[in-house]
């Protein structure tokens, strides 16, 4: 009997199998996945006239002003008996404006212009879709395609507001070209100010963007932009997928933020949440048409037991249109440059990664536990994004280490550009919590930083927003704790804790930057050693904003040591910008000396030398070098500008000798 995969050809699978022969036993899995992917693309071509058109669902669904100023409304409500439009415009009459029933569960409505030729629904007025379900219940819903939703101070529910301003923001600046090295500043607009309130898009544009530029980051990853009713969810319980969060301002202000970033040569990625959705019904997608399916799997398959959220049915045609159009919307309307896909591990497996430890055994990544509907959705997304926007960047948040996730779809891969190196921050927290620094195992640190799949690019980071959340704390706070409240002034002598904490903070960041991946990420504020942790206003903390802010004012004070950490982070990034180690092949490590606590490696024609010993300095220390010649110090964490002790003479030239050492053909002292 012939196998159904026999007829499938994955165009460049030989590349993949050559790089990792251990994947050969799973060639059939790759073929089957690729067969399902090509079938999906062919179906879109046949039924919809191609993915270019299919992914522009936002041009017909939702609400659209016509050339005559009349308004056209369209929704997909498969479980409805009848659909109506109500709002300020008709005095909230529930039944005066019925939709027409179309095929495939779609409904539409045209409302002609007023007598004075103005639109029948004015900009800024409230609307609701009224749905009569199969059981006869009346449901009041927000359009899934709503571009703007707001919440009154007196209400817990969001309202759909018709957004059609007379003056729309026009982008002035083209997208910057794709950077060869990605240095990401992970950001949350709402906490981007020292004030105890929700900060705005405009605050970010005028006060934070200049800092990001000065620090040498060339990419911003924006969290919590897709509208979410619960602020403390950090943006991960999305209620309105096409609406930019109104708690920070309006859509035009977000467009300006991205445009100004582009003018500075900074690209902007959206933290996109397509792995799950909020359980909210009145202002979310749940139970939209009165059934438990519609956008989601029905029954238990549609529930995420750990997150208390709903799971999309990626095999549904209209869900596919909705999600792919959502990606396209953020690229087109707001000019984002790509995406960090949240919760990819949850998508890839039927077990969602719950209670599963991934050992690296390849059998864990293939077989019945893989949710191929989700995997094909990710392949289709990546393929369409990279075809329509060749410079688009996609990053997977995957803790499982799924092989080929970051290889092109034509090799049978997932099509992502990068994955997050999620084991690295866990390792730093673990060793700081569990070991005195004289007991650090430098070999183990090097192994964690270099343990990644060959030719699948990683974003390395010492800490992200995850590590700062309540219950944990920032690396700086782990290192220096309560002494940060009293001993961070340059006028007080170094205490042992502050001195060691500041030196390790810099070294941890540099070794992660240089050894850990092909891109680097920092969460806002952590570059200067932000104290404490992150906690959003909620009942449990009396709705306090005290920990939901970033204290940039600490850097502005010249007499505090935060400025020194900021200076180091800035110069580290600009040094990478000049020498490009992130774009170079992985490092060659020549020294991992447990007794001396010394790590030496070469990457991109630069020698990196780290001394992690808590008390010993070394002079005339022999270091292996492959490239002969004269070397000069370009970055030194011990500089006084960075809170160091200035123990190294920067005017010294270091000459190599043809003395082989530690598997290198040359060496120097």
PDB file of N, CA and C in Angstrom, residues 495-548:
ATOM      1  N   UNK A 495      29.616  49.333  48.715  1.00  0.00           N
ATOM      2  CA  UNK A 495      29.545  48.200  49.641  1.00  0.00           C
ATOM      3  C   UNK A 495      29.909  46.968  48.823  1.00  0.00           C
ATOM      4  N   UNK A 496      30.231  45.884  49.492  1.00  0.00           N
ATOM      5  CA  UNK A 496      30.611  44.647  48.796  1.00  0.00           C
ATOM      6  C   UNK A 496      29.470  44.167  47.888  1.00  0.00           C
ATOM      7  N   UNK A 497      28.232  44.251  48.410  1.00  0.00           N
ATOM      8  CA  UNK A 497      27.060  43.755  47.657  1.00  0.00           C
ATOM      9  C   UNK A 497      26.817  44.593  46.396  1.00  0.00           C
ATOM     10  N   UNK A 498      26.859  45.922  46.544  1.00  0.00           N
ATOM     11  CA  UNK A 498      26.597  46.800  45.393  1.00  0.00           C
ATOM     12  C   UNK A 498      27.715  46.675  44.365  1.00  0.00           C
ATOM     13  N   UNK A 499      28.959  46.630  44.815  1.00  0.00           N
ATOM     14  CA  UNK A 499      30.092  46.505  43.893  1.00  0.00           C
ATOM     15  C   UNK A 499      29.970  45.221  43.077  1.00  0.00           C
ATOM     16  N   UNK A 500      29.785  44.092  43.760  1.00  0.00           N
ATOM     17  CA  UNK A 500      29.710  42.806  43.057  1.00  0.00           C
ATOM     18  C   UNK A 500      28.468  42.764  42.159  1.00  0.00           C
ATOM     19  N   UNK A 501      27.362  43.282  42.666  1.00  0.00           N
ATOM     20  CA  UNK A 501      26.117  43.272  41.887  1.00  0.00           C
ATOM     21  C   UNK A 501      26.246  44.053  40.593  1.00  0.00           C
ATOM     22  N   UNK A 502      26.859  45.233  40.661  1.00  0.00           N
ATOM     23  CA  UNK A 502      27.001  46.076  39.467  1.00  0.00           C
ATOM     24  C   UNK A 502      27.934  45.419  38.455  1.00  0.00           C
ATOM     25  N   UNK A 503      29.038  44.828  38.936  1.00  0.00           N
ATOM     26  CA  UNK A 503      29.985  44.190  37.998  1.00  0.00           C
ATOM     27  C   UNK A 503      29.329  42.970  37.325  1.00  0.00           C
ATOM     28  N   UNK A 504      28.624  42.143  38.114  1.00  0.00           N
ATOM     29  CA  UNK A 504      27.982  40.952  37.535  1.00  0.00           C
ATOM     30  C   UNK A 504      26.852  41.330  36.582  1.00  0.00           C
ATOM     31  N   UNK A 505      26.115  42.372  36.915  1.00  0.00           N
ATOM     32  CA  UNK A 505      25.007  42.814  36.056  1.00  0.00           C
ATOM     33  C   UNK A 505      25.518  43.093  34.641  1.00  0.00           C
ATOM     34  N   UNK A 506      26.667  43.770  34.548  1.00  0.00           N
ATOM     35  CA  UNK A 506      27.250  44.106  33.242  1.00  0.00           C
ATOM     36  C   UNK A 506      27.778  42.856  32.543  1.00  0.00           C
ATOM     37  N   UNK A 507      28.499  42.016  33.295  1.00  0.00           N
ATOM     38  CA  UNK A 507      29.119  40.831  32.684  1.00  0.00           C
ATOM     39  C   UNK A 507      28.082  39.818  32.202  1.00  0.00           C
ATOM     40  N   UNK A 508      27.025  39.649  33.002  1.00  0.00           N
ATOM     41  CA  UNK A 508      25.941  38.728  32.607  1.00  0.00           C
ATOM     42  C   UNK A 508      25.328  39.191  31.286  1.00  0.00           C
ATOM     43  N   UNK A 509      25.122  40.513  31.162  1.00  0.00           N
ATOM     44  CA  UNK A 509      24.521  41.036  29.931  1.00  0.00           C
ATOM     45  C   UNK A 509      25.453  40.879  28.730  1.00  0.00           C
ATOM     46  N   UNK A 510      26.721  41.188  28.931  1.00  0.00           N
ATOM     47  CA  UNK A 510      27.653  41.121  27.796  1.00  0.00           C
ATOM     48  C   UNK A 510      27.883  39.681  27.330  1.00  0.00           C
ATOM     49  N   UNK A 511      28.041  38.758  28.267  1.00  0.00           N
ATOM     50  CA  UNK A 511      28.299  37.372  27.831  1.00  0.00           C
ATOM     51  C   UNK A 511      27.052  36.779  27.175  1.00  0.00           C
ATOM     52  N   UNK A 512      25.868  37.186  27.642  1.00  0.00           N
ATOM     53  CA  UNK A 512      24.618  36.729  27.009  1.00  0.00           C
ATOM     54  C   UNK A 512      24.517  37.306  25.594  1.00  0.00           C
ATOM     55  N   UNK A 513      24.824  38.584  25.458  1.00  0.00           N
ATOM     56  CA  UNK A 513      24.793  39.308  24.183  1.00  0.00           C
ATOM     57  C   UNK A 513      25.757  38.661  23.183  1.00  0.00           C
ATOM     58  N   UNK A 514      26.959  38.332  23.662  1.00  0.00           N
ATOM     59  CA  UNK A 514      28.028  37.908  22.755  1.00  0.00           C
ATOM     60  C   UNK A 514      28.013  36.414  22.443  1.00  0.00           C
ATOM     61  N   UNK A 515      27.507  35.605  23.373  1.00  0.00           N
ATOM     62  CA  UNK A 515      27.625  34.146  23.225  1.00  0.00           C
ATOM     63  C   UNK A 515      26.284  33.452  23.002  1.00  0.00           C
ATOM     64  N   UNK A 516      25.189  34.124  23.402  1.00  0.00           N
ATOM     65  CA  UNK A 516      23.917  33.407  23.545  1.00  0.00           C
ATOM     66  C   UNK A 516      23.031  33.288  22.322  1.00  0.00           C
ATOM     67  N   UNK A 517      23.299  34.036  21.249  1.00  0.00           N
ATOM     68  CA  UNK A 517      22.363  33.940  20.125  1.00  0.00           C
ATOM     69  C   UNK A 517      22.756  34.783  18.939  1.00  0.00           C
ATOM     70  N   UNK A 518      21.770  34.978  18.058  1.00  0.00           N
ATOM     71  CA  UNK A 518      21.956  35.771  16.839  1.00  0.00           C
ATOM     72  C   UNK A 518      21.166  37.077  16.926  1.00  0.00           C
ATOM     73  N   UNK A 519      20.541  37.288  18.065  1.00  0.00           N
ATOM     74  CA  UNK A 519      19.847  38.529  18.377  1.00  0.00           C
ATOM     75  C   UNK A 519      19.887  38.673  19.890  1.00  0.00           C
ATOM     76  N   UNK A 520      19.580  39.885  20.394  1.00  0.00           N
ATOM     77  CA  UNK A 520      19.629  40.125  21.836  1.00  0.00           C
ATOM     78  C   UNK A 520      18.384  40.907  22.238  1.00  0.00           C
ATOM     79  N   UNK A 521      17.838  40.585  23.404  1.00  0.00           N
ATOM     80  CA  UNK A 521      16.635  41.269  23.882  1.00  0.00           C
ATOM     81  C   UNK A 521      16.840  41.758  25.310  1.00  0.00           C
ATOM     82  N   UNK A 522      16.303  42.951  25.579  1.00  0.00           N
ATOM     83  CA  UNK A 522      16.307  43.516  26.929  1.00  0.00           C
ATOM     84  C   UNK A 522      14.921  44.070  27.215  1.00  0.00           C
ATOM     85  N   UNK A 523      14.407  43.831  28.414  1.00  0.00           N
ATOM     86  CA  UNK A 523      13.120  44.414  28.792  1.00  0.00           C
ATOM     87  C   UNK A 523      13.345  45.811  29.359  1.00  0.00           C
ATOM     88  N   UNK A 524      12.513  46.742  28.930  1.00  0.00           N
ATOM     89  CA  UNK A 524      12.666  48.164  29.259  1.00  0.00           C
ATOM     90  C   UNK A 524      12.984  48.406  30.738  1.00  0.00           C
ATOM     91  N   UNK A 525      14.011  49.205  30.951  1.00  0.00           N
ATOM     92  CA  UNK A 525      14.401  49.564  32.308  1.00  0.00           C
ATOM     93  C   UNK A 525      15.450  48.643  32.904  1.00  0.00           C
ATOM     94  N   UNK A 526      15.455  47.373  32.464  1.00  0.00           N
ATOM     95  CA  UNK A 526      16.424  46.439  33.039  1.00  0.00           C
ATOM     96  C   UNK A 526      17.855  46.766  32.628  1.00  0.00           C
ATOM     97  N   UNK A 527      18.005  47.528  31.520  1.00  0.00           N
ATOM     98  CA  UNK A 527      19.358  47.896  31.079  1.00  0.00           C
ATOM     99  C   UNK A 527      20.090  48.716  32.142  1.00  0.00           C
ATOM    100  N   UNK A 528      19.346  49.484  32.943  1.00  0.00           N
ATOM    101  CA  UNK A 528      20.013  50.288  33.972  1.00  0.00           C
ATOM    102  C   UNK A 528      19.832  49.699  35.376  1.00  0.00           C
ATOM    103  N   UNK A 529      19.452  48.419  35.432  1.00  0.00           N
ATOM    104  CA  UNK A 529      19.343  47.761  36.739  1.00  0.00           C
ATOM    105  C   UNK A 529      18.091  48.148  37.492  1.00  0.00           C
ATOM    106  N   UNK A 530      16.949  48.159  36.797  1.00  0.00           N
ATOM    107  CA  UNK A 530      15.694  48.568  37.437  1.00  0.00           C
ATOM    108  C   UNK A 530      15.449  47.740  38.692  1.00  0.00           C
ATOM    109  N   UNK A 531      15.163  48.400  39.816  1.00  0.00           N
ATOM    110  CA  UNK A 531      14.956  47.638  41.054  1.00  0.00           C
ATOM    111  C   UNK A 531      13.577  46.959  41.096  1.00  0.00           C
ATOM    112  N   UNK A 532      13.416  46.093  42.072  1.00  0.00           N
ATOM    113  CA  UNK A 532      12.115  45.498  42.434  1.00  0.00           C
ATOM    114  C   UNK A 532      11.548  44.586  41.350  1.00  0.00           C
ATOM    115  N   UNK A 533      10.251  44.711  41.084  1.00  0.00           N
ATOM    116  CA  UNK A 533       9.547  43.774  40.212  1.00  0.00           C
ATOM    117  C   UNK A 533       8.395  44.506  39.545  1.00  0.00           C
ATOM    118  N   UNK A 534       7.633  43.762  38.758  1.00  0.00           N
ATOM    119  CA  UNK A 534       6.488  44.324  38.032  1.00  0.00           C
ATOM    120  C   UNK A 534       5.195  43.775  38.600  1.00  0.00           C
ATOM    121  N   UNK A 535       4.253  44.659  38.851  1.00  0.00           N
ATOM    122  CA  UNK A 535       2.942  44.200  39.312  1.00  0.00           C
ATOM    123  C   UNK A 535       1.902  45.226  38.872  1.00  0.00           C
ATOM    124  N   UNK A 536       0.882  44.758  38.181  1.00  0.00           N
ATOM    125  CA  UNK A 536      -0.140  45.675  37.670  1.00  0.00           C
ATOM    126  C   UNK A 536      -1.219  45.927  38.723  1.00  0.00           C
ATOM    127  N   UNK A 537      -1.909  47.080  38.597  1.00  0.00           N
ATOM    128  CA  UNK A 537      -2.982  47.352  39.557  1.00  0.00           C
ATOM    129  C   UNK A 537      -4.039  46.239  39.526  1.00  0.00           C
ATOM    130  N   UNK A 538      -4.389  45.742  40.692  1.00  0.00           N
ATOM    131  CA  UNK A 538      -5.393  44.674  40.816  1.00  0.00           C
ATOM    132  C   UNK A 538      -5.916  44.697  42.243  1.00  0.00           C
ATOM    133  N   UNK A 539      -6.974  43.924  42.502  1.00  0.00           N
ATOM    134  CA  UNK A 539      -7.576  43.923  43.839  1.00  0.00           C
ATOM    135  C   UNK A 539      -6.554  43.569  44.914  1.00  0.00           C
ATOM    136  N   UNK A 540      -5.681  42.591  44.601  1.00  0.00           N
ATOM    137  CA  UNK A 540      -4.714  42.101  45.588  1.00  0.00           C
ATOM    138  C   UNK A 540      -3.692  43.139  46.039  1.00  0.00           C
ATOM    139  N   UNK A 541      -3.521  44.231  45.276  1.00  0.00           N
ATOM    140  CA  UNK A 541      -2.568  45.269  45.720  1.00  0.00           C
ATOM    141  C   UNK A 541      -3.241  46.643  45.820  1.00  0.00           C
ATOM    142  N   UNK A 542      -4.566  46.600  46.071  1.00  0.00           N
ATOM    143  CA  UNK A 542      -5.360  47.840  46.199  1.00  0.00           C
ATOM    144  C   UNK A 542      -5.255  48.741  44.964  1.00  0.00           C
ATOM    145  N   UNK A 543      -5.224  48.090  43.787  1.00  0.00           N
ATOM    146  CA  UNK A 543      -5.206  48.825  42.505  1.00  0.00           C
ATOM    147  C   UNK A 543      -4.024  49.800  42.421  1.00  0.00           C
ATOM    148  N   UNK A 544      -2.886  49.397  42.963  1.00  0.00           N
ATOM    149  CA  UNK A 544      -1.718  50.291  43.008  1.00  0.00           C
ATOM    150  C   UNK A 544      -0.912  50.244  41.706  1.00  0.00           C
ATOM    151  N   UNK A 545      -0.423  51.428  41.287  1.00  0.00           N
ATOM    152  CA  UNK A 545       0.453  51.536  40.120  1.00  0.00           C
ATOM    153  C   UNK A 545       1.924  51.584  40.531  1.00  0.00           C
ATOM    154  N   UNK A 546       2.200  51.377  41.828  1.00  0.00           N
ATOM    155  CA  UNK A 546       3.567  51.585  42.322  1.00  0.00           C
ATOM    156  C   UNK A 546       4.587  50.719  41.579  1.00  0.00           C
ATOM    157  N   UNK A 547       4.205  49.475  41.249  1.00  0.00           N
ATOM    158  CA  UNK A 547       5.138  48.576  40.560  1.00  0.00           C
ATOM    159  C   UNK A 547       4.818  48.441  39.070  1.00  0.00           C
ATOM    160  N   UNK A 548       3.856  49.229  38.592  1.00  0.00           N
ATOM    161  CA  UNK A 548       3.487  49.181  37.162  1.00  0.00           C
ATOM    162  C   UNK A 548       4.011  50.423  36.462  1.00  0.00           C
TER     163      UNK A 548
END
